[in-house]
Amino acid sequence: MGATVTGRIEPTVPERTRSAVAAAASLTLSADGHRQVLLGLHALDGQGRVVLRLPIDCRVATDLAHGPSEGLRTVAEFTDLAPISVRDRVRAQVTFAGRLAPVPAREATDPIAARLDPELITFKENGGSVTVSPDELATTETDPLAAHEADLLLHLADAHADLVAKLTRLIEPRLMHHVIRVLPLAMDRWGITLRLEYTRHHNDVRLPFPVRLTDVTQVGPQFRALLTRANLCPHRRRLHAER
């Protein structure tokens, strides 16, 4: 079962940071003056360190093999993109700065596996920037929906646009004035975020789940609970009248 929501309706910055890295399909690695994009070759371990599998022809791998024993000064950049085609798809950006070193042979499962121990972690969202400590990241869980979010949102947008429209009954009527499109932008254990698009701008509205999810199998029941609330919403008739 999920945990009852008591005031808090969204993930913390360390939670968003872990989830953004876990869900990212790629990262940009900068070391020793070189930049390289790596696709599907990273993971975040339990201590909040970025673990990489470097291609044999990767310049960073070559520099690492012939570099100092303490590792290379490296920056890893992740961009959290909405899986749905919306006006501005960048939801957040995460930067790890630290030293990249080979994984010890007894731990390695890949001959060119490497690990980035972060000294500075930065999370950027909506024009603001927050520093996350390595300790905060190490003691934070990855959201249980992070690995499934893209599929969930695409399914909602493609097959259940009518249900997404029903959820707008839970939104303040003033925010619905002149809306031209509504799409599911994000989903986590705390709730779902809808993107309201207007002619020249947009607004994002978070709708919290009745309980905090602990497992992806709880998405269906909690989404249906939101729909039940929407059907009982006193704004229902008013919204229809305005449209």
CSV table of C-alpha atoms in Angstrom, one decimal:
chain,number,residue,atom,x,y,z
A,1,MET,CA,0.0,0.0,0.0
A,2,GLY,CA,1.1,3.6,-0.5
A,3,ALA,CA,1.6,6.1,2.3
A,4,THR,CA,-1.0,8.8,3.0
A,5,VAL,CA,0.0,12.2,1.7
A,6,THR,CA,0.3,14.7,4.6
A,7,GLY,CA,1.0,18.1,3.2
A,8,ARG,CA,3.9,17.2,0.9
A,9,ILE,CA,2.8,16.7,-2.7
A,10,GLU,CA,6.1,16.6,-4.7
A,11,PRO,CA,9.5,15.1,-4.7
A,12,THR,CA,12.5,16.8,-3.0
A,13,VAL,CA,15.3,18.2,-5.1
A,14,PRO,CA,17.6,15.1,-4.3
A,15,GLU,CA,14.7,12.8,-5.4
A,16,ARG,CA,14.2,14.8,-8.6
A,17,THR,CA,18.0,14.7,-9.2
A,18,ARG,CA,18.2,10.9,-8.8
A,19,SER,CA,15.1,10.3,-11.0
A,20,ALA,CA,16.3,12.6,-13.7
A,21,VAL,CA,19.6,10.8,-14.0
A,22,ALA,CA,18.0,7.4,-13.9
A,23,ALA,CA,15.5,8.3,-16.6
A,24,ALA,CA,18.0,10.1,-18.9
A,25,ALA,CA,18.8,8.2,-22.1
A,26,SER,CA,22.2,9.9,-22.5
A,27,LEU,CA,24.7,12.3,-20.9
A,28,THR,CA,27.4,14.6,-22.1
A,29,LEU,CA,30.8,13.9,-20.6
A,30,SER,CA,33.5,16.6,-20.5
A,31,ALA,CA,37.1,15.7,-19.5
A,32,ASP,CA,40.5,17.1,-20.3
A,33,GLY,CA,39.0,19.5,-22.9
A,34,HIS,CA,37.0,16.8,-24.7
A,35,ARG,CA,33.2,16.4,-24.9
A,36,GLN,CA,31.4,13.2,-25.8
A,37,VAL,CA,27.8,12.1,-25.7
A,38,LEU,CA,27.2,8.6,-24.3
A,39,LEU,CA,23.9,6.9,-25.0
A,40,GLY,CA,22.5,4.3,-22.5
A,41,LEU,CA,25.9,3.8,-20.9
A,42,HIS,CA,25.4,5.2,-17.4
A,43,ALA,CA,23.8,4.3,-14.1
A,44,LEU,CA,23.6,5.8,-10.6
A,45,ASP,CA,24.8,3.5,-7.8
A,46,GLY,CA,23.6,3.4,-4.2
A,47,GLN,CA,26.2,6.0,-3.1
A,48,GLY,CA,25.1,8.6,-5.7
A,49,ARG,CA,28.0,8.0,-8.0
A,50,VAL,CA,27.7,7.9,-11.8
A,51,VAL,CA,28.9,4.5,-13.1
A,52,LEU,CA,29.9,4.5,-16.8
A,53,ARG,CA,30.7,1.9,-19.4
A,54,LEU,CA,33.1,3.7,-21.8
A,55,PRO,CA,33.3,2.6,-25.4
A,56,ILE,CA,36.7,1.4,-26.5
A,57,ASP,CA,37.1,4.2,-29.0
A,58,CYS,CA,36.0,6.9,-26.5
A,59,ARG,CA,38.7,9.6,-26.1
A,60,VAL,CA,37.8,9.9,-22.4
A,61,ALA,CA,38.6,6.2,-22.0
A,62,THR,CA,42.0,6.7,-23.6
A,63,ASP,CA,42.7,9.7,-21.4
A,64,LEU,CA,41.6,7.8,-18.3
A,65,ALA,CA,43.9,4.9,-19.1
A,66,HIS,CA,46.9,7.2,-19.4
A,67,GLY,CA,45.9,9.8,-16.9
A,68,PRO,CA,46.8,10.5,-13.3
A,69,SER,CA,46.1,7.8,-10.7
A,70,GLU,CA,43.6,10.0,-8.9
A,71,GLY,CA,41.5,10.1,-12.0
A,72,LEU,CA,40.4,12.9,-14.4
A,73,ARG,CA,38.5,16.1,-13.5
A,74,THR,CA,35.2,15.4,-15.3
A,75,VAL,CA,31.8,17.0,-15.7
A,76,ALA,CA,28.7,14.9,-16.6
A,77,GLU,CA,25.6,16.7,-17.8
A,78,PHE,CA,22.2,15.2,-17.9
A,79,THR,CA,19.0,16.7,-19.5
A,80,ASP,CA,15.6,15.6,-18.4
A,81,LEU,CA,13.3,15.7,-21.4
A,82,ALA,CA,9.6,15.3,-21.4
A,83,PRO,CA,8.7,12.2,-23.4
A,84,ILE,CA,5.6,14.0,-24.8
A,85,SER,CA,6.0,16.5,-27.6
A,86,VAL,CA,5.3,19.8,-25.8
A,87,ARG,CA,6.5,23.3,-26.4
A,88,ASP,CA,9.4,23.3,-24.0
A,89,ARG,CA,10.6,19.7,-23.4
A,90,VAL,CA,13.4,20.4,-21.0
A,91,ARG,CA,12.1,19.7,-17.5
A,92,ALA,CA,15.4,19.8,-15.7
A,93,GLN,CA,19.2,19.7,-16.1
A,94,VAL,CA,21.6,18.0,-13.8
A,95,THR,CA,25.4,18.5,-13.6
A,96,PHE,CA,27.9,16.3,-11.8
A,97,ALA,CA,31.4,17.6,-11.3
A,98,GLY,CA,34.2,15.4,-9.8
A,99,ARG,CA,36.8,12.9,-10.6
A,100,LEU,CA,36.4,10.1,-13.0
A,101,ALA,CA,38.4,6.9,-12.2
A,102,PRO,CA,38.5,3.3,-13.4
A,103,VAL,CA,36.4,0.9,-11.3
A,104,PRO,CA,38.7,-1.4,-9.4
A,105,ALA,CA,39.0,-4.8,-11.1
A,106,ARG,CA,37.3,-6.7,-8.3
A,107,GLU,CA,34.2,-4.5,-8.8
A,108,ALA,CA,34.3,-4.1,-12.5
A,109,THR,CA,32.0,-6.0,-14.9
A,110,ASP,CA,33.4,-4.2,-17.9
A,111,PRO,CA,37.1,-3.7,-18.9
A,112,ILE,CA,36.6,0.0,-19.3
A,113,ALA,CA,34.1,0.7,-16.5
A,114,ALA,CA,34.6,4.0,-14.7
A,115,ARG,CA,33.0,5.8,-11.8
A,116,LEU,CA,32.5,9.5,-11.3
A,117,ASP,CA,32.7,10.5,-7.6
A,118,PRO,CA,30.8,13.8,-7.5
A,119,GLU,CA,32.2,16.8,-5.6
A,120,LEU,CA,29.5,19.2,-6.8
A,121,ILE,CA,26.0,18.3,-8.0
A,122,THR,CA,23.7,21.0,-9.5
A,123,PHE,CA,20.0,20.7,-10.3
A,124,LYS,CA,18.4,23.3,-12.6
A,125,GLU,CA,14.7,23.7,-13.1
A,126,ASN,CA,12.5,26.6,-14.2
A,127,GLY,CA,15.4,29.0,-14.3
A,128,GLY,CA,16.6,28.2,-10.8
A,129,SER,CA,19.7,26.3,-9.7
A,130,VAL,CA,20.1,24.3,-6.5
A,131,THR,CA,23.2,22.5,-5.2
A,132,VAL,CA,22.7,18.9,-4.0
A,133,SER,CA,25.3,17.3,-1.7
A,134,PRO,CA,26.6,13.9,-2.5
A,135,ASP,CA,25.4,12.7,0.9
A,136,GLU,CA,21.9,13.9,0.2
A,137,LEU,CA,21.9,11.9,-3.1
A,138,ALA,CA,23.4,8.8,-1.5
A,139,THR,CA,20.6,8.7,1.1
A,140,THR,CA,17.8,9.3,-1.4
A,141,GLU,CA,15.8,6.7,-3.2
A,142,THR,CA,15.1,6.8,-6.9
A,143,ASP,CA,11.4,7.3,-7.6
A,144,PRO,CA,9.8,3.9,-8.3
A,145,LEU,CA,8.1,5.4,-11.4
A,146,ALA,CA,11.3,6.8,-13.0
A,147,ALA,CA,12.0,3.9,-15.2
A,148,HIS,CA,8.4,3.6,-16.3
A,149,GLU,CA,7.4,7.3,-16.5
A,150,ALA,CA,7.9,7.7,-20.3
A,151,ASP,CA,5.8,4.7,-21.2
A,152,LEU,CA,3.0,5.8,-18.7
A,153,LEU,CA,2.9,9.3,-20.1
A,154,LEU,CA,2.9,8.3,-23.8
A,155,HIS,CA,0.2,5.8,-23.1
A,156,LEU,CA,-2.0,8.5,-21.4
A,157,ALA,CA,-1.4,10.9,-24.3
A,158,ASP,CA,-2.0,8.4,-27.1
A,159,ALA,CA,-4.8,6.3,-25.7
A,160,HIS,CA,-6.5,8.2,-22.9
A,161,ALA,CA,-6.6,11.9,-23.9
A,162,ASP,CA,-10.2,11.9,-22.8
A,163,LEU,CA,-9.1,10.9,-19.2
A,164,VAL,CA,-6.4,13.6,-19.2
A,165,ALA,CA,-9.1,16.1,-20.2
A,166,LYS,CA,-11.3,15.0,-17.3
A,167,LEU,CA,-8.5,15.7,-14.8
A,168,THR,CA,-8.7,19.4,-15.8
A,169,ARG,CA,-11.8,19.5,-13.7
A,170,LEU,CA,-9.5,19.5,-10.7
A,171,ILE,CA,-7.7,22.6,-11.9
A,172,GLU,CA,-8.7,26.1,-10.9
A,173,PRO,CA,-11.1,27.4,-13.6
A,174,ARG,CA,-9.1,30.7,-14.1
A,175,LEU,CA,-6.1,28.6,-15.3
A,176,MET,CA,-8.3,26.9,-17.9
A,177,HIS,CA,-9.2,30.2,-19.7
A,178,HIS,CA,-7.8,30.2,-23.3
A,179,VAL,CA,-6.1,26.8,-22.9
A,180,ILE,CA,-5.6,25.3,-26.4
A,181,ARG,CA,-4.0,21.9,-25.3
A,182,VAL,CA,-3.5,19.8,-22.2
A,183,LEU,CA,-0.9,17.1,-22.0
A,184,PRO,CA,0.6,14.9,-19.3
A,185,LEU,CA,4.1,16.3,-18.6
A,186,ALA,CA,5.4,14.3,-15.7
A,187,MET,CA,4.5,11.6,-13.2
A,188,ASP,CA,6.2,10.5,-10.0
A,189,ARG,CA,5.2,8.7,-6.8
A,190,TRP,CA,3.6,11.9,-5.5
A,191,GLY,CA,1.3,12.7,-8.5
A,192,ILE,CA,0.9,13.8,-12.1
A,193,THR,CA,1.8,17.1,-13.7
A,194,LEU,CA,-0.3,18.5,-16.6
A,195,ARG,CA,1.1,21.0,-19.1
A,196,LEU,CA,-1.5,23.6,-20.0
A,197,GLU,CA,-0.6,25.2,-23.3
A,198,TYR,CA,-1.9,28.6,-24.3
A,199,THR,CA,-1.2,30.5,-27.6
A,200,ARG,CA,2.1,32.1,-26.4
A,201,HIS,CA,2.9,30.5,-23.1
A,202,HIS,CA,2.3,27.5,-20.9
A,203,ASN,CA,1.5,26.6,-17.2
A,204,ASP,CA,2.3,23.4,-15.4
A,205,VAL,CA,-0.1,22.1,-12.7
A,206,ARG,CA,0.6,19.3,-10.3
A,207,LEU,CA,-2.3,17.0,-9.2
A,208,PRO,CA,-1.2,15.0,-6.1
A,209,PHE,CA,-2.2,11.4,-5.7
A,210,PRO,CA,-4.3,10.6,-2.6
A,211,VAL,CA,-1.4,8.4,-1.4
A,212,ARG,CA,2.3,8.3,-2.1
A,213,LEU,CA,3.1,5.4,-4.3
A,214,THR,CA,5.7,2.8,-3.4
A,215,ASP,CA,5.3,0.6,-6.6
A,216,VAL,CA,4.5,1.2,-10.2
A,217,THR,CA,1.5,-1.3,-9.9
A,218,GLN,CA,-0.2,1.4,-7.7
A,219,VAL,CA,-0.5,3.9,-10.6
A,220,GLY,CA,-3.8,2.5,-11.9
A,221,PRO,CA,-5.7,2.7,-8.6
A,222,GLN,CA,-4.4,6.1,-7.8
A,223,PHE,CA,-5.1,7.5,-11.2
A,224,ARG,CA,-8.6,6.2,-11.0
A,225,ALA,CA,-8.9,7.9,-7.6
A,226,LEU,CA,-8.0,11.2,-9.2
A,227,LEU,CA,-10.7,10.6,-11.9
A,228,THR,CA,-13.3,9.9,-9.2
A,229,ARG,CA,-12.4,13.2,-7.5
A,230,ALA,CA,-12.6,15.0,-10.9
A,231,ASN,CA,-16.1,13.5,-11.5
A,232,LEU,CA,-17.3,14.9,-8.2
A,233,CYS,CA,-15.6,18.2,-8.6
A,234,PRO,CA,-17.9,21.2,-8.1
A,235,HIS,CA,-16.1,23.0,-11.0
A,236,ARG,CA,-17.3,20.3,-13.4
A,237,ARG,CA,-20.4,22.1,-14.8
A,238,ARG,CA,-18.7,25.5,-14.7
A,239,LEU,CA,-15.8,24.3,-16.8
A,240,HIS,CA,-18.1,22.8,-19.4
A,241,ALA,CA,-20.1,26.0,-19.6
A,242,GLU,CA,-16.9,28.1,-20.2
A,243,ARG,CA,-15.9,25.8,-23.1
